[in-house]
Amino acid sequence: MKTEDTPFEGGPMDGRVLPVLTGMTGHPPRTYRIPVPDPHGGPPTVLVYRRVPRDPGGRVGLTRRWKYAYDPGGADAGRPRWPWSGPQPRPDATPGGKPEDTDG
């Protein structure tokens, strides 16, 4: 696998550059999670970094270089948001009224 030296901004990893594995497209993953063990034996703390373009410029929409920015919330913002997976219930597929009703 190929790696790319990727800088980290913000949080405890600020200023560090780590080799990050790239995918089939040549891009590093959208989120990078770093588990930090708890010194008292509790559950580990997970630091979340999001991939952002390193230097804007060049062709519009094409970025070859990336960096990771610290995301203190760590929410799953990178997941696809499908219309049917929202908090609202699915609309009923059957129209109201009796099936033999022609007027509705």
mmCIF file of N, CA and C in Angstrom:
data_model
loop_
_atom_site.group_PDB
_atom_site.id
_atom_site.type_symbol
_atom_site.label_atom_id
_atom_site.label_comp_id
_atom_site.label_asym_id
_atom_site.label_seq_id
_atom_site.Cartn_x
_atom_site.Cartn_y
_atom_site.Cartn_z
ATOM 1 N N MET A 1 0.845 -1.178 0.000
ATOM 2 C CA MET A 1 0.000 0.000 0.000
ATOM 3 C C MET A 1 0.887 1.236 0.000
ATOM 4 N N LYS A 2 0.340 2.283 -0.536
ATOM 5 C CA LYS A 2 1.054 3.543 -0.640
ATOM 6 C C LYS A 2 0.698 4.447 0.541
ATOM 7 N N THR A 3 1.646 5.220 1.017
ATOM 8 C CA THR A 3 1.390 6.164 2.103
ATOM 9 C C THR A 3 1.682 7.581 1.629
ATOM 10 N N GLU A 4 1.086 8.536 2.324
ATOM 11 C CA GLU A 4 1.309 9.950 2.040
ATOM 12 C C GLU A 4 1.582 10.653 3.362
ATOM 13 N N ASP A 5 2.640 11.447 3.426
ATOM 14 C CA ASP A 5 2.934 12.214 4.635
ATOM 15 C C ASP A 5 1.892 13.324 4.753
ATOM 16 N N THR A 6 1.091 13.254 5.805
ATOM 17 C CA THR A 6 -0.043 14.155 5.970
ATOM 18 C C THR A 6 0.104 14.948 7.258
ATOM 19 N N PRO A 7 0.037 16.297 7.179
ATOM 20 C CA PRO A 7 0.133 17.105 8.402
ATOM 21 C C PRO A 7 -1.191 17.130 9.170
ATOM 22 N N PHE A 8 -1.072 17.348 10.489
ATOM 23 C CA PHE A 8 -2.221 17.454 11.385
ATOM 24 C C PHE A 8 -2.249 18.855 11.967
ATOM 25 N N GLU A 9 -3.462 19.447 12.029
ATOM 26 C CA GLU A 9 -3.633 20.794 12.589
ATOM 27 C C GLU A 9 -4.619 20.756 13.746
ATOM 28 N N GLY A 10 -4.289 21.444 14.810
ATOM 29 C CA GLY A 10 -5.177 21.559 15.965
ATOM 30 C C GLY A 10 -5.114 20.337 16.858
ATOM 31 N N GLY A 11 -5.595 20.517 18.071
ATOM 32 C CA GLY A 11 -5.640 19.408 19.018
ATOM 33 C C GLY A 11 -4.255 18.972 19.475
ATOM 34 N N PRO A 12 -4.166 17.812 20.091
ATOM 35 C CA PRO A 12 -2.892 17.321 20.607
ATOM 36 C C PRO A 12 -1.877 16.956 19.526
ATOM 37 N N MET A 13 -2.317 16.707 18.309
ATOM 38 C CA MET A 13 -1.414 16.305 17.231
ATOM 39 C C MET A 13 -0.945 17.487 16.382
ATOM 40 N N ASP A 14 -1.189 18.713 16.826
ATOM 41 C CA ASP A 14 -0.882 19.908 16.039
ATOM 42 C C ASP A 14 0.603 19.961 15.666
ATOM 43 N N GLY A 15 0.856 20.156 14.385
ATOM 44 C CA GLY A 15 2.221 20.294 13.898
ATOM 45 C C GLY A 15 2.904 18.983 13.534
ATOM 46 N N ARG A 16 2.301 17.860 13.812
ATOM 47 C CA ARG A 16 2.925 16.570 13.491
ATOM 48 C C ARG A 16 2.567 16.154 12.066
ATOM 49 N N VAL A 17 3.463 15.408 11.468
ATOM 50 C CA VAL A 17 3.251 14.858 10.140
ATOM 51 C C VAL A 17 3.398 13.348 10.240
ATOM 52 N N LEU A 18 2.343 12.622 9.850
ATOM 53 C CA LEU A 18 2.360 11.165 9.936
ATOM 54 C C LEU A 18 2.152 10.554 8.555
ATOM 55 N N PRO A 19 2.766 9.403 8.294
ATOM 56 C CA PRO A 19 2.464 8.704 7.046
ATOM 57 C C PRO A 19 1.100 8.026 7.175
ATOM 58 N N VAL A 20 0.187 8.352 6.258
ATOM 59 C CA VAL A 20 -1.173 7.829 6.290
ATOM 60 C C VAL A 20 -1.381 6.990 5.028
ATOM 61 N N LEU A 21 -1.956 5.799 5.211
ATOM 62 C CA LEU A 21 -2.239 4.940 4.068
ATOM 63 C C LEU A 21 -3.274 5.592 3.163
ATOM 64 N N THR A 22 -3.071 5.495 1.863
ATOM 65 C CA THR A 22 -4.027 6.026 0.901
ATOM 66 C C THR A 22 -4.857 4.889 0.324
ATOM 67 N N GLY A 23 -6.033 5.218 -0.143
ATOM 68 C CA GLY A 23 -6.924 4.218 -0.720
ATOM 69 C C GLY A 23 -6.632 3.992 -2.188
ATOM 70 N N MET A 24 -7.540 3.337 -2.862
ATOM 71 C CA MET A 24 -7.361 3.039 -4.280
ATOM 72 C C MET A 24 -7.349 4.297 -5.132
ATOM 73 N N THR A 25 -8.012 5.357 -4.681
ATOM 74 C CA THR A 25 -8.045 6.611 -5.431
ATOM 75 C C THR A 25 -6.817 7.474 -5.170
ATOM 76 N N GLY A 26 -5.985 7.081 -4.217
ATOM 77 C CA GLY A 26 -4.805 7.864 -3.879
ATOM 78 C C GLY A 26 -5.052 8.890 -2.799
ATOM 79 N N HIS A 27 -6.264 8.922 -2.231
ATOM 80 C CA HIS A 27 -6.597 9.869 -1.179
ATOM 81 C C HIS A 27 -6.545 9.177 0.175
ATOM 82 N N PRO A 28 -6.140 9.904 1.235
ATOM 83 C CA PRO A 28 -6.228 9.336 2.586
ATOM 84 C C PRO A 28 -7.682 9.279 3.029
ATOM 85 N N PRO A 29 -8.004 8.539 4.090
ATOM 86 C CA PRO A 29 -9.397 8.447 4.547
ATOM 87 C C PRO A 29 -9.949 9.805 4.981
ATOM 88 N N ARG A 30 -11.274 9.958 4.924
ATOM 89 C CA ARG A 30 -11.908 11.232 5.282
ATOM 90 C C ARG A 30 -11.775 11.544 6.761
ATOM 91 N N THR A 31 -11.820 10.539 7.599
ATOM 92 C CA THR A 31 -11.626 10.753 9.031
ATOM 93 C C THR A 31 -10.471 9.887 9.509
ATOM 94 N N TYR A 32 -9.741 10.394 10.472
ATOM 95 C CA TYR A 32 -8.612 9.676 11.049
ATOM 96 C C TYR A 32 -8.831 9.669 12.558
ATOM 97 N N ARG A 33 -8.999 8.503 13.132
ATOM 98 C CA ARG A 33 -9.273 8.369 14.569
ATOM 99 C C ARG A 33 -8.029 7.839 15.271
ATOM 100 N N ILE A 34 -7.669 8.504 16.370
ATOM 101 C CA ILE A 34 -6.494 8.118 17.143
ATOM 102 C C ILE A 34 -6.948 7.778 18.559
ATOM 103 N N PRO A 35 -6.911 6.501 18.952
ATOM 104 C CA PRO A 35 -7.277 6.148 20.332
ATOM 105 C C PRO A 35 -6.128 6.478 21.285
ATOM 106 N N VAL A 36 -6.445 7.163 22.364
ATOM 107 C CA VAL A 36 -5.457 7.522 23.386
ATOM 108 C C VAL A 36 -5.849 6.792 24.665
ATOM 109 N N PRO A 37 -4.991 5.891 25.174
ATOM 110 C CA PRO A 37 -5.355 5.134 26.376
ATOM 111 C C PRO A 37 -5.465 6.038 27.600
ATOM 112 N N ASP A 38 -6.382 5.688 28.483
ATOM 113 C CA ASP A 38 -6.581 6.428 29.724
ATOM 114 C C ASP A 38 -5.524 5.969 30.724
ATOM 115 N N PRO A 39 -4.809 6.879 31.396
ATOM 116 C CA PRO A 39 -3.774 6.457 32.341
ATOM 117 C C PRO A 39 -4.324 5.731 33.572
ATOM 118 N N HIS A 40 -5.627 5.906 33.850
ATOM 119 C CA HIS A 40 -6.220 5.280 35.023
ATOM 120 C C HIS A 40 -6.947 3.979 34.689
ATOM 121 N N GLY A 41 -6.796 3.495 33.471
ATOM 122 C CA GLY A 41 -7.401 2.226 33.083
ATOM 123 C C GLY A 41 -8.831 2.319 32.591
ATOM 124 N N GLY A 42 -9.330 3.508 32.378
ATOM 125 C CA GLY A 42 -10.699 3.680 31.887
ATOM 126 C C GLY A 42 -10.757 3.482 30.380
ATOM 127 N N PRO A 43 -11.885 3.808 29.789
ATOM 128 C CA PRO A 43 -12.001 3.665 28.337
ATOM 129 C C PRO A 43 -11.104 4.683 27.621
ATOM 130 N N PRO A 44 -10.552 4.316 26.478
ATOM 131 C CA PRO A 44 -9.655 5.244 25.776
ATOM 132 C C PRO A 44 -10.419 6.435 25.204
ATOM 133 N N THR A 45 -9.729 7.562 25.116
ATOM 134 C CA THR A 45 -10.257 8.753 24.474
ATOM 135 C C THR A 45 -9.899 8.667 22.999
ATOM 136 N N VAL A 46 -10.827 8.997 22.135
ATOM 137 C CA VAL A 46 -10.580 8.929 20.700
ATOM 138 C C VAL A 46 -10.524 10.343 20.138
ATOM 139 N N LEU A 47 -9.375 10.686 19.540
ATOM 140 C CA LEU A 47 -9.216 11.969 18.873
ATOM 141 C C LEU A 47 -9.662 11.793 17.427
ATOM 142 N N VAL A 48 -10.496 12.716 16.935
ATOM 143 C CA VAL A 48 -11.013 12.612 15.576
ATOM 144 C C VAL A 48 -10.492 13.793 14.763
ATOM 145 N N TYR A 49 -9.926 13.476 13.614
ATOM 146 C CA TYR A 49 -9.437 14.480 12.671
ATOM 147 C C TYR A 49 -10.153 14.292 11.343
ATOM 148 N N ARG A 50 -10.534 15.386 10.700
ATOM 149 C CA ARG A 50 -11.216 15.371 9.406
ATOM 150 C C ARG A 50 -10.256 15.817 8.311
ATOM 151 N N ARG A 51 -10.384 15.178 7.143
ATOM 152 C CA ARG A 51 -9.546 15.532 5.991
ATOM 153 C C ARG A 51 -10.067 16.810 5.351
ATOM 154 N N VAL A 52 -9.181 17.773 5.127
ATOM 155 C CA VAL A 52 -9.519 19.027 4.460
ATOM 156 C C VAL A 52 -8.437 19.308 3.414
ATOM 157 N N PRO A 53 -8.744 20.103 2.376
ATOM 158 C CA PRO A 53 -7.705 20.428 1.387
ATOM 159 C C PRO A 53 -6.553 21.193 2.029
ATOM 160 N N ARG A 54 -5.327 20.841 1.639
ATOM 161 C CA ARG A 54 -4.152 21.472 2.231
ATOM 162 C C ARG A 54 -3.945 22.880 1.703
ATOM 163 N N ASP A 55 -3.921 23.036 0.395
ATOM 164 C CA ASP A 55 -3.679 24.358 -0.175
ATOM 165 C C ASP A 55 -4.658 24.598 -1.320
ATOM 166 N N PRO A 56 -5.555 25.577 -1.146
ATOM 167 C CA PRO A 56 -6.475 25.859 -2.238
ATOM 168 C C PRO A 56 -5.715 26.488 -3.397
ATOM 169 N N GLY A 57 -6.159 26.214 -4.562
ATOM 170 C CA GLY A 57 -5.490 26.754 -5.739
ATOM 171 C C GLY A 57 -5.446 25.710 -6.828
ATOM 172 N N GLY A 58 -4.839 26.068 -7.931
ATOM 173 C CA GLY A 58 -4.790 25.142 -9.045
ATOM 174 C C GLY A 58 -6.147 25.043 -9.701
ATOM 175 N N ARG A 59 -6.478 23.894 -10.195
ATOM 176 C CA ARG A 59 -7.773 23.698 -10.846
ATOM 177 C C ARG A 59 -8.902 23.659 -9.819
ATOM 178 N N VAL A 60 -10.030 24.152 -10.216
ATOM 179 C CA VAL A 60 -11.183 24.190 -9.328
ATOM 180 C C VAL A 60 -11.710 22.769 -9.114
ATOM 181 N N GLY A 61 -11.894 22.389 -7.860
ATOM 182 C CA GLY A 61 -12.466 21.093 -7.542
ATOM 183 C C GLY A 61 -11.479 19.945 -7.510
ATOM 184 N N LEU A 62 -10.257 20.157 -7.926
ATOM 185 C CA LEU A 62 -9.265 19.083 -7.908
ATOM 186 C C LEU A 62 -8.212 19.378 -6.855
ATOM 187 N N THR A 63 -8.114 18.533 -5.865
ATOM 188 C CA THR A 63 -7.138 18.700 -4.801
ATOM 189 C C THR A 63 -6.276 17.451 -4.745
ATOM 190 N N ARG A 64 -4.997 17.642 -4.779
ATOM 191 C CA ARG A 64 -4.093 16.503 -4.705
ATOM 192 C C ARG A 64 -3.486 16.340 -3.323
ATOM 193 N N ARG A 65 -3.457 17.396 -2.553
ATOM 194 C CA ARG A 65 -2.814 17.358 -1.237
ATOM 195 C C ARG A 65 -3.854 17.604 -0.157
ATOM 196 N N TRP A 66 -3.713 16.875 0.949
ATOM 197 C CA TRP A 66 -4.680 16.961 2.034
ATOM 198 C C TRP A 66 -3.961 17.177 3.356
ATOM 199 N N LYS A 67 -4.714 17.635 4.353
ATOM 200 C CA LYS A 67 -4.244 17.713 5.729
ATOM 201 C C LYS A 67 -5.420 17.317 6.604
ATOM 202 N N TYR A 68 -5.147 17.067 7.872
ATOM 203 C CA TYR A 68 -6.201 16.711 8.816
ATOM 204 C C TYR A 68 -6.381 17.840 9.811
ATOM 205 N N ALA A 69 -7.638 18.255 10.017
ATOM 206 C CA ALA A 69 -7.987 19.289 10.992
ATOM 207 C C ALA A 69 -8.709 18.618 12.158
ATOM 208 N N TYR A 70 -8.398 19.056 13.367
ATOM 209 C CA TYR A 70 -8.969 18.481 14.579
ATOM 210 C C TYR A 70 -10.463 18.764 14.654
ATOM 211 N N ASP A 71 -11.242 17.747 14.979
ATOM 212 C CA ASP A 71 -12.690 17.866 15.152
ATOM 213 C C ASP A 71 -13.006 17.526 16.609
ATOM 214 N N PRO A 72 -13.123 18.542 17.491
ATOM 215 C CA PRO A 72 -13.330 18.246 18.909
ATOM 216 C C PRO A 72 -14.656 17.553 19.192
ATOM 217 N N GLY A 73 -15.678 17.776 18.356
ATOM 218 C CA GLY A 73 -16.970 17.114 18.569
ATOM 219 C C GLY A 73 -16.895 15.636 18.230
ATOM 220 N N GLY A 74 -16.196 15.326 17.169
ATOM 221 C CA GLY A 74 -16.017 13.939 16.766
ATOM 222 C C GLY A 74 -17.272 13.275 16.256
ATOM 223 N N ALA A 75 -18.245 14.053 15.794
ATOM 224 C CA ALA A 75 -19.486 13.461 15.289
ATOM 225 C C ALA A 75 -19.231 12.791 13.942
ATOM 226 N N ASP A 76 -20.110 11.880 13.561
ATOM 227 C CA ASP A 76 -19.978 11.189 12.289
ATOM 228 C C ASP A 76 -20.545 12.049 11.166
ATOM 229 N N ALA A 77 -19.887 13.153 10.871
ATOM 230 C CA ALA A 77 -20.355 14.036 9.817
ATOM 231 C C ALA A 77 -20.027 13.495 8.438
ATOM 232 N N GLY A 78 -19.163 12.524 8.343
ATOM 233 C CA GLY A 78 -18.765 12.004 7.059
ATOM 234 C C GLY A 78 -19.677 10.924 6.514
ATOM 235 N N ARG A 79 -20.659 10.494 7.304
ATOM 236 C CA ARG A 79 -21.562 9.442 6.840
ATOM 237 C C ARG A 79 -22.546 9.993 5.831
ATOM 238 N N PRO A 80 -22.963 9.185 4.852
ATOM 239 C CA PRO A 80 -23.999 9.644 3.935
ATOM 240 C C PRO A 80 -25.328 9.805 4.668
ATOM 241 N N ARG A 81 -26.040 10.823 4.324
ATOM 242 C CA ARG A 81 -27.333 11.081 4.947
ATOM 243 C C ARG A 81 -28.427 10.732 3.932
ATOM 244 N N TRP A 82 -29.013 9.585 4.114
ATOM 245 C CA TRP A 82 -30.052 9.125 3.218
ATOM 246 C C TRP A 82 -31.381 9.719 3.663
ATOM 247 N N PRO A 83 -32.273 10.023 2.715
ATOM 248 C CA PRO A 83 -33.552 10.638 3.089
ATOM 249 C C PRO A 83 -34.407 9.748 3.986
ATOM 250 N N TRP A 84 -34.266 8.450 3.882
ATOM 251 C CA TRP A 84 -35.111 7.556 4.669
ATOM 252 C C TRP A 84 -34.528 7.232 6.041
ATOM 253 N N SER A 85 -33.318 7.731 6.353
ATOM 254 C CA SER A 85 -32.718 7.406 7.644
ATOM 255 C C SER A 85 -32.792 8.567 8.630
ATOM 256 N N GLY A 86 -33.586 9.578 8.327
ATOM 257 C CA GLY A 86 -33.707 10.721 9.217
ATOM 258 C C GLY A 86 -34.565 10.416 10.423
ATOM 259 N N PRO A 87 -34.735 11.384 11.326
ATOM 260 C CA PRO A 87 -35.513 11.154 12.535
ATOM 261 C C PRO A 87 -37.021 11.063 12.268
ATOM 262 N N GLN A 88 -37.508 11.615 11.153
ATOM 263 C CA GLN A 88 -38.935 11.557 10.871
ATOM 264 C C GLN A 88 -39.320 10.160 10.389
ATOM 265 N N PRO A 89 -40.572 9.738 10.685
ATOM 266 C CA PRO A 89 -41.000 8.409 10.232
ATOM 267 C C PRO A 89 -41.205 8.398 8.725
ATOM 268 N N ARG A 90 -41.105 7.230 8.151
ATOM 269 C CA ARG A 90 -41.333 7.082 6.719
ATOM 270 C C ARG A 90 -42.788 7.366 6.391
ATOM 271 N N PRO A 91 -43.058 8.011 5.254
ATOM 272 C CA PRO A 91 -44.460 8.208 4.876
ATOM 273 C C PRO A 91 -45.077 6.871 4.480
ATOM 274 N N ASP A 92 -46.381 6.740 4.750
ATOM 275 C CA ASP A 92 -47.078 5.512 4.417
ATOM 276 C C ASP A 92 -47.223 5.409 2.905
ATOM 277 N N ALA A 93 -46.903 4.246 2.349
ATOM 278 C CA ALA A 93 -46.936 4.061 0.903
ATOM 279 C C ALA A 93 -48.347 3.856 0.383
ATOM 280 N N THR A 94 -49.280 3.452 1.234
ATOM 281 C CA THR A 94 -50.645 3.203 0.776
ATOM 282 C C THR A 94 -51.483 4.452 0.966
ATOM 283 N N PRO A 95 -52.303 4.811 -0.016
ATOM 284 C CA PRO A 95 -53.154 6.000 0.149
ATOM 285 C C PRO A 95 -54.250 5.729 1.168
ATOM 286 N N GLY A 96 -54.798 6.805 1.727
ATOM 287 C CA GLY A 96 -55.826 6.668 2.742
ATOM 288 C C GLY A 96 -57.125 6.154 2.161
ATOM 289 N N GLY A 97 -57.990 5.622 2.971
ATOM 290 C CA GLY A 97 -59.276 5.110 2.526
ATOM 291 C C GLY A 97 -59.236 3.609 2.326
ATOM 292 N N LYS A 98 -60.369 3.068 1.951
ATOM 293 C CA LYS A 98 -60.470 1.638 1.718
ATOM 294 C C LYS A 98 -59.938 1.297 0.329
ATOM 295 N N PRO A 99 -59.395 0.091 0.141
ATOM 296 C CA PRO A 99 -58.875 -0.285 -1.174
ATOM 297 C C PRO A 99 -59.944 -0.303 -2.262
ATOM 298 N N GLU A 100 -61.210 -0.604 -1.888
ATOM 299 C CA GLU A 100 -62.246 -0.666 -2.935
ATOM 300 C C GLU A 100 -62.878 0.700 -3.192
ATOM 301 N N ASP A 101 -62.515 1.704 -2.414
ATOM 302 C CA ASP A 101 -63.033 3.044 -2.624
ATOM 303 C C ASP A 101 -62.407 3.631 -3.898
ATOM 304 N N THR A 102 -63.205 4.150 -4.774
ATOM 305 C CA THR A 102 -62.659 4.810 -5.973
ATOM 306 C C THR A 102 -62.590 6.306 -5.787
ATOM 307 N N ASP A 103 -63.314 6.856 -4.817
ATOM 308 C CA ASP A 103 -63.320 8.288 -4.580
ATOM 309 C C ASP A 103 -62.233 8.718 -3.601
ATOM 310 N N GLY A 104 -61.659 7.780 -2.840
ATOM 311 C CA GLY A 104 -60.583 8.117 -1.916
ATOM 312 C C GLY A 104 -61.090 8.272 -0.594
#
